[in-house]
Amino acid sequence: MLEEEPQENAVFSFAAHVDDVPIYMGNLAVGVNRASGQIISYMGLEDHPSVFISVPRQPAVSFQKALERYAAELEIRLEWFYQYKGERDAENQAETADNSPAPHKQPSGVCGETSEIHHRDKGIRYTLIYRPHFPNGEIRFIDAMTGEPIRERNKR
């Protein structure tokens, strides 16, 4: 077995915060030479931190109201979902590693004894899932000042 040589440089990453609130996609990274300790690279925020001086620091919409707005736009659909054998094996290994309980079994009558149908010859497993659906377009965020949804751009 080959041993990897240590990298010449190390990179340290940090999440940027203002008033203990994380900045979405706001990461800082500092590259340091391991031998000399010199900073060799820095990647910070696109804007200067002073931009936060002039913006409101408290939301106008409560967390509960934002949650209610999100829920009002959300539909949950019951659908069949399948995983190929490789995906299922990885999922089972992860469950075993963290001692998670076995998947919940539906009462008989849904599809035999469980909600899963195994196709051993193709390595596929079907299971019932509840999937979120946004009929008016997927919501990425709720504006904390207006309570209005900020939607996913149309993908064409």
Short mmCIF file of C-alpha atoms in Angstrom, two decimals:
data_model
loop_
_atom_site.label_atom_id
_atom_site.label_comp_id
_atom_site.label_asym_id
_atom_site.label_seq_id
_atom_site.Cartn_x
_atom_site.Cartn_y
_atom_site.Cartn_z
CA MET A 1 0.00 0.00 0.00
CA LEU A 2 1.34 3.40 -0.96
CA GLU A 3 1.40 6.11 1.66
CA GLU A 4 0.30 9.53 0.57
CA GLU A 5 2.84 12.28 1.00
CA PRO A 6 1.65 15.15 3.16
CA GLN A 7 0.46 18.14 1.20
CA GLU A 8 2.74 21.16 1.13
CA ASN A 9 -0.15 23.48 1.99
CA ALA A 10 -3.15 23.31 4.29
CA VAL A 11 -6.47 25.06 3.72
CA PHE A 12 -8.71 26.19 6.57
CA SER A 13 -12.35 27.00 5.83
CA PHE A 14 -14.75 29.01 7.96
CA ALA A 15 -18.42 29.94 7.70
CA ALA A 16 -18.96 33.70 7.88
CA HIS A 17 -21.52 35.03 10.38
CA VAL A 18 -23.02 38.42 11.21
CA ASP A 19 -24.60 38.69 14.66
CA ASP A 20 -24.34 34.89 15.02
CA VAL A 21 -26.40 34.39 11.84
CA PRO A 22 -24.56 32.49 9.09
CA ILE A 23 -24.19 34.16 5.71
CA TYR A 24 -25.70 31.88 3.07
CA MET A 25 -22.87 30.63 0.87
CA GLY A 26 -20.53 32.89 2.83
CA ASN A 27 -17.35 30.93 3.35
CA LEU A 28 -13.83 32.07 4.00
CA ALA A 29 -10.75 30.02 3.17
CA VAL A 30 -7.13 30.57 4.18
CA GLY A 31 -4.27 28.61 2.61
CA VAL A 32 -1.15 28.16 4.75
CA ASN A 33 2.24 26.72 3.82
CA ARG A 34 2.90 23.87 6.26
CA ALA A 35 6.65 24.41 6.39
CA SER A 36 6.86 28.19 6.71
CA GLY A 37 3.47 29.06 8.19
CA GLN A 38 3.04 31.77 5.55
CA ILE A 39 -0.43 32.56 4.30
CA ILE A 40 -0.39 31.71 0.62
CA SER A 41 -4.02 32.32 -0.28
CA TYR A 42 -7.15 33.94 1.06
CA MET A 43 -10.66 33.76 -0.32
CA GLY A 44 -13.23 35.88 1.44
CA LEU A 45 -16.64 37.35 0.91
CA GLU A 46 -17.37 39.11 -2.34
CA ASP A 47 -18.59 42.20 -0.47
CA HIS A 48 -16.86 44.12 2.29
CA PRO A 49 -18.34 43.34 5.73
CA SER A 50 -19.37 47.00 6.05
CA VAL A 51 -22.38 46.27 3.78
CA PHE A 52 -24.06 44.76 6.83
CA ILE A 53 -24.02 48.09 8.71
CA SER A 54 -26.87 49.53 6.65
CA VAL A 55 -29.19 46.50 6.43
CA PRO A 56 -31.82 45.54 9.02
CA ARG A 57 -30.39 43.12 11.57
CA GLN A 58 -33.68 41.63 12.82
CA PRO A 59 -36.29 39.84 10.67
CA ALA A 60 -39.67 41.53 10.21
CA VAL A 61 -41.33 38.12 9.79
CA SER A 62 -41.25 35.61 12.64
CA PHE A 63 -39.85 32.11 12.22
CA GLN A 64 -43.35 30.71 12.79
CA LYS A 65 -44.88 32.92 10.05
CA ALA A 66 -42.13 31.92 7.61
CA LEU A 67 -42.77 28.27 8.41
CA GLU A 68 -46.51 28.73 7.88
CA ARG A 69 -45.90 30.42 4.51
CA TYR A 70 -43.62 27.61 3.40
CA ALA A 71 -46.12 24.96 4.52
CA ALA A 72 -48.99 26.74 2.73
CA GLU A 73 -47.12 26.39 -0.57
CA LEU A 74 -46.07 22.79 0.00
CA GLU A 75 -47.89 19.69 -1.16
CA ILE A 76 -46.83 16.20 -0.20
CA ARG A 77 -47.29 13.48 -2.81
CA LEU A 78 -47.27 9.74 -2.24
CA GLU A 79 -45.07 8.14 -4.89
CA TRP A 80 -43.22 4.94 -5.65
CA PHE A 81 -39.45 5.31 -5.44
CA TYR A 82 -36.79 2.85 -6.50
CA GLN A 83 -33.14 2.44 -5.73
CA TYR A 84 -30.68 0.35 -7.65
CA LYS A 85 -28.82 -2.31 -5.72
CA GLY A 86 -25.63 -0.25 -5.34
CA GLU A 87 -27.55 2.67 -3.80
CA ARG A 88 -29.46 0.31 -1.51
CA ASP A 89 -26.25 -1.41 -0.34
CA ALA A 90 -24.65 1.96 0.49
CA GLU A 91 -27.79 2.99 2.39
CA ASN A 92 -27.81 -0.29 4.33
CA GLN A 93 -24.13 0.12 5.23
CA ALA A 94 -24.79 3.65 6.51
CA GLU A 95 -27.75 2.41 8.59
CA THR A 96 -25.62 -0.36 10.07
CA ALA A 97 -22.78 2.06 10.84
CA ASP A 98 -24.97 4.44 12.85
CA ASN A 99 -27.23 1.72 14.34
CA SER A 100 -30.35 3.24 12.78
CA PRO A 101 -33.47 1.13 13.01
CA ALA A 102 -34.62 -0.96 10.07
CA PRO A 103 -36.93 0.73 7.55
CA HIS A 104 -40.55 1.00 8.69
CA LYS A 105 -42.79 -1.73 7.26
CA GLN A 106 -46.27 -0.81 6.04
CA PRO A 107 -49.23 -2.92 7.12
CA SER A 108 -50.26 -5.72 4.78
CA GLY A 109 -52.54 -4.79 1.94
CA VAL A 110 -50.32 -2.06 0.49
CA CYS A 111 -48.14 -4.45 -1.51
CA GLY A 112 -48.22 -7.81 0.19
CA GLU A 113 -46.55 -7.79 3.58
CA THR A 114 -44.53 -4.58 3.15
CA SER A 115 -44.40 -1.43 1.05
CA GLU A 116 -41.29 -2.73 -0.68
CA ILE A 117 -41.20 -4.88 -3.80
CA HIS A 118 -37.88 -6.60 -4.39
CA HIS A 119 -36.74 -7.42 -7.92
CA ARG A 120 -33.69 -9.53 -7.16
CA ASP A 121 -32.96 -10.23 -10.81
CA LYS A 122 -32.59 -6.52 -11.60
CA GLY A 123 -31.32 -5.40 -8.20
CA ILE A 124 -34.09 -2.82 -7.81
CA ARG A 125 -36.17 -2.03 -4.71
CA TYR A 126 -39.39 -0.03 -4.85
CA THR A 127 -40.73 1.67 -1.76
CA LEU A 128 -43.47 4.20 -1.03
CA ILE A 129 -42.29 7.71 -0.20
CA TYR A 130 -43.79 11.10 0.55
CA ARG A 131 -42.16 13.65 -1.75
CA PRO A 132 -42.44 17.43 -1.38
CA HIS A 133 -43.99 19.23 -4.33
CA PHE A 134 -44.39 22.96 -4.96
CA PRO A 135 -47.11 23.53 -7.60
CA ASN A 136 -46.16 27.22 -7.97
CA GLY A 137 -42.43 26.54 -8.28
CA GLU A 138 -39.88 25.29 -5.79
CA ILE A 139 -39.23 27.61 -2.86
CA ARG A 140 -35.58 28.21 -2.07
CA PHE A 141 -36.09 30.71 0.76
CA ILE A 142 -38.63 32.85 2.57
CA ASP A 143 -37.71 36.55 2.62
CA ALA A 144 -37.36 37.36 6.34
CA MET A 145 -38.41 40.97 5.75
CA THR A 146 -41.49 40.47 3.52
CA GLY A 147 -42.51 36.84 4.13
CA GLU A 148 -42.63 36.27 0.38
CA PRO A 149 -41.18 33.09 -1.12
CA ILE A 150 -38.02 33.30 -3.19
CA ARG A 151 -38.39 30.62 -5.84
CA GLU A 152 -36.08 28.41 -7.84
CA ARG A 153 -35.35 29.85 -11.26
CA ASN A 154 -37.18 28.16 -14.11
CA LYS A 155 -35.15 25.30 -15.51
CA ARG A 156 -35.84 24.86 -19.19
#
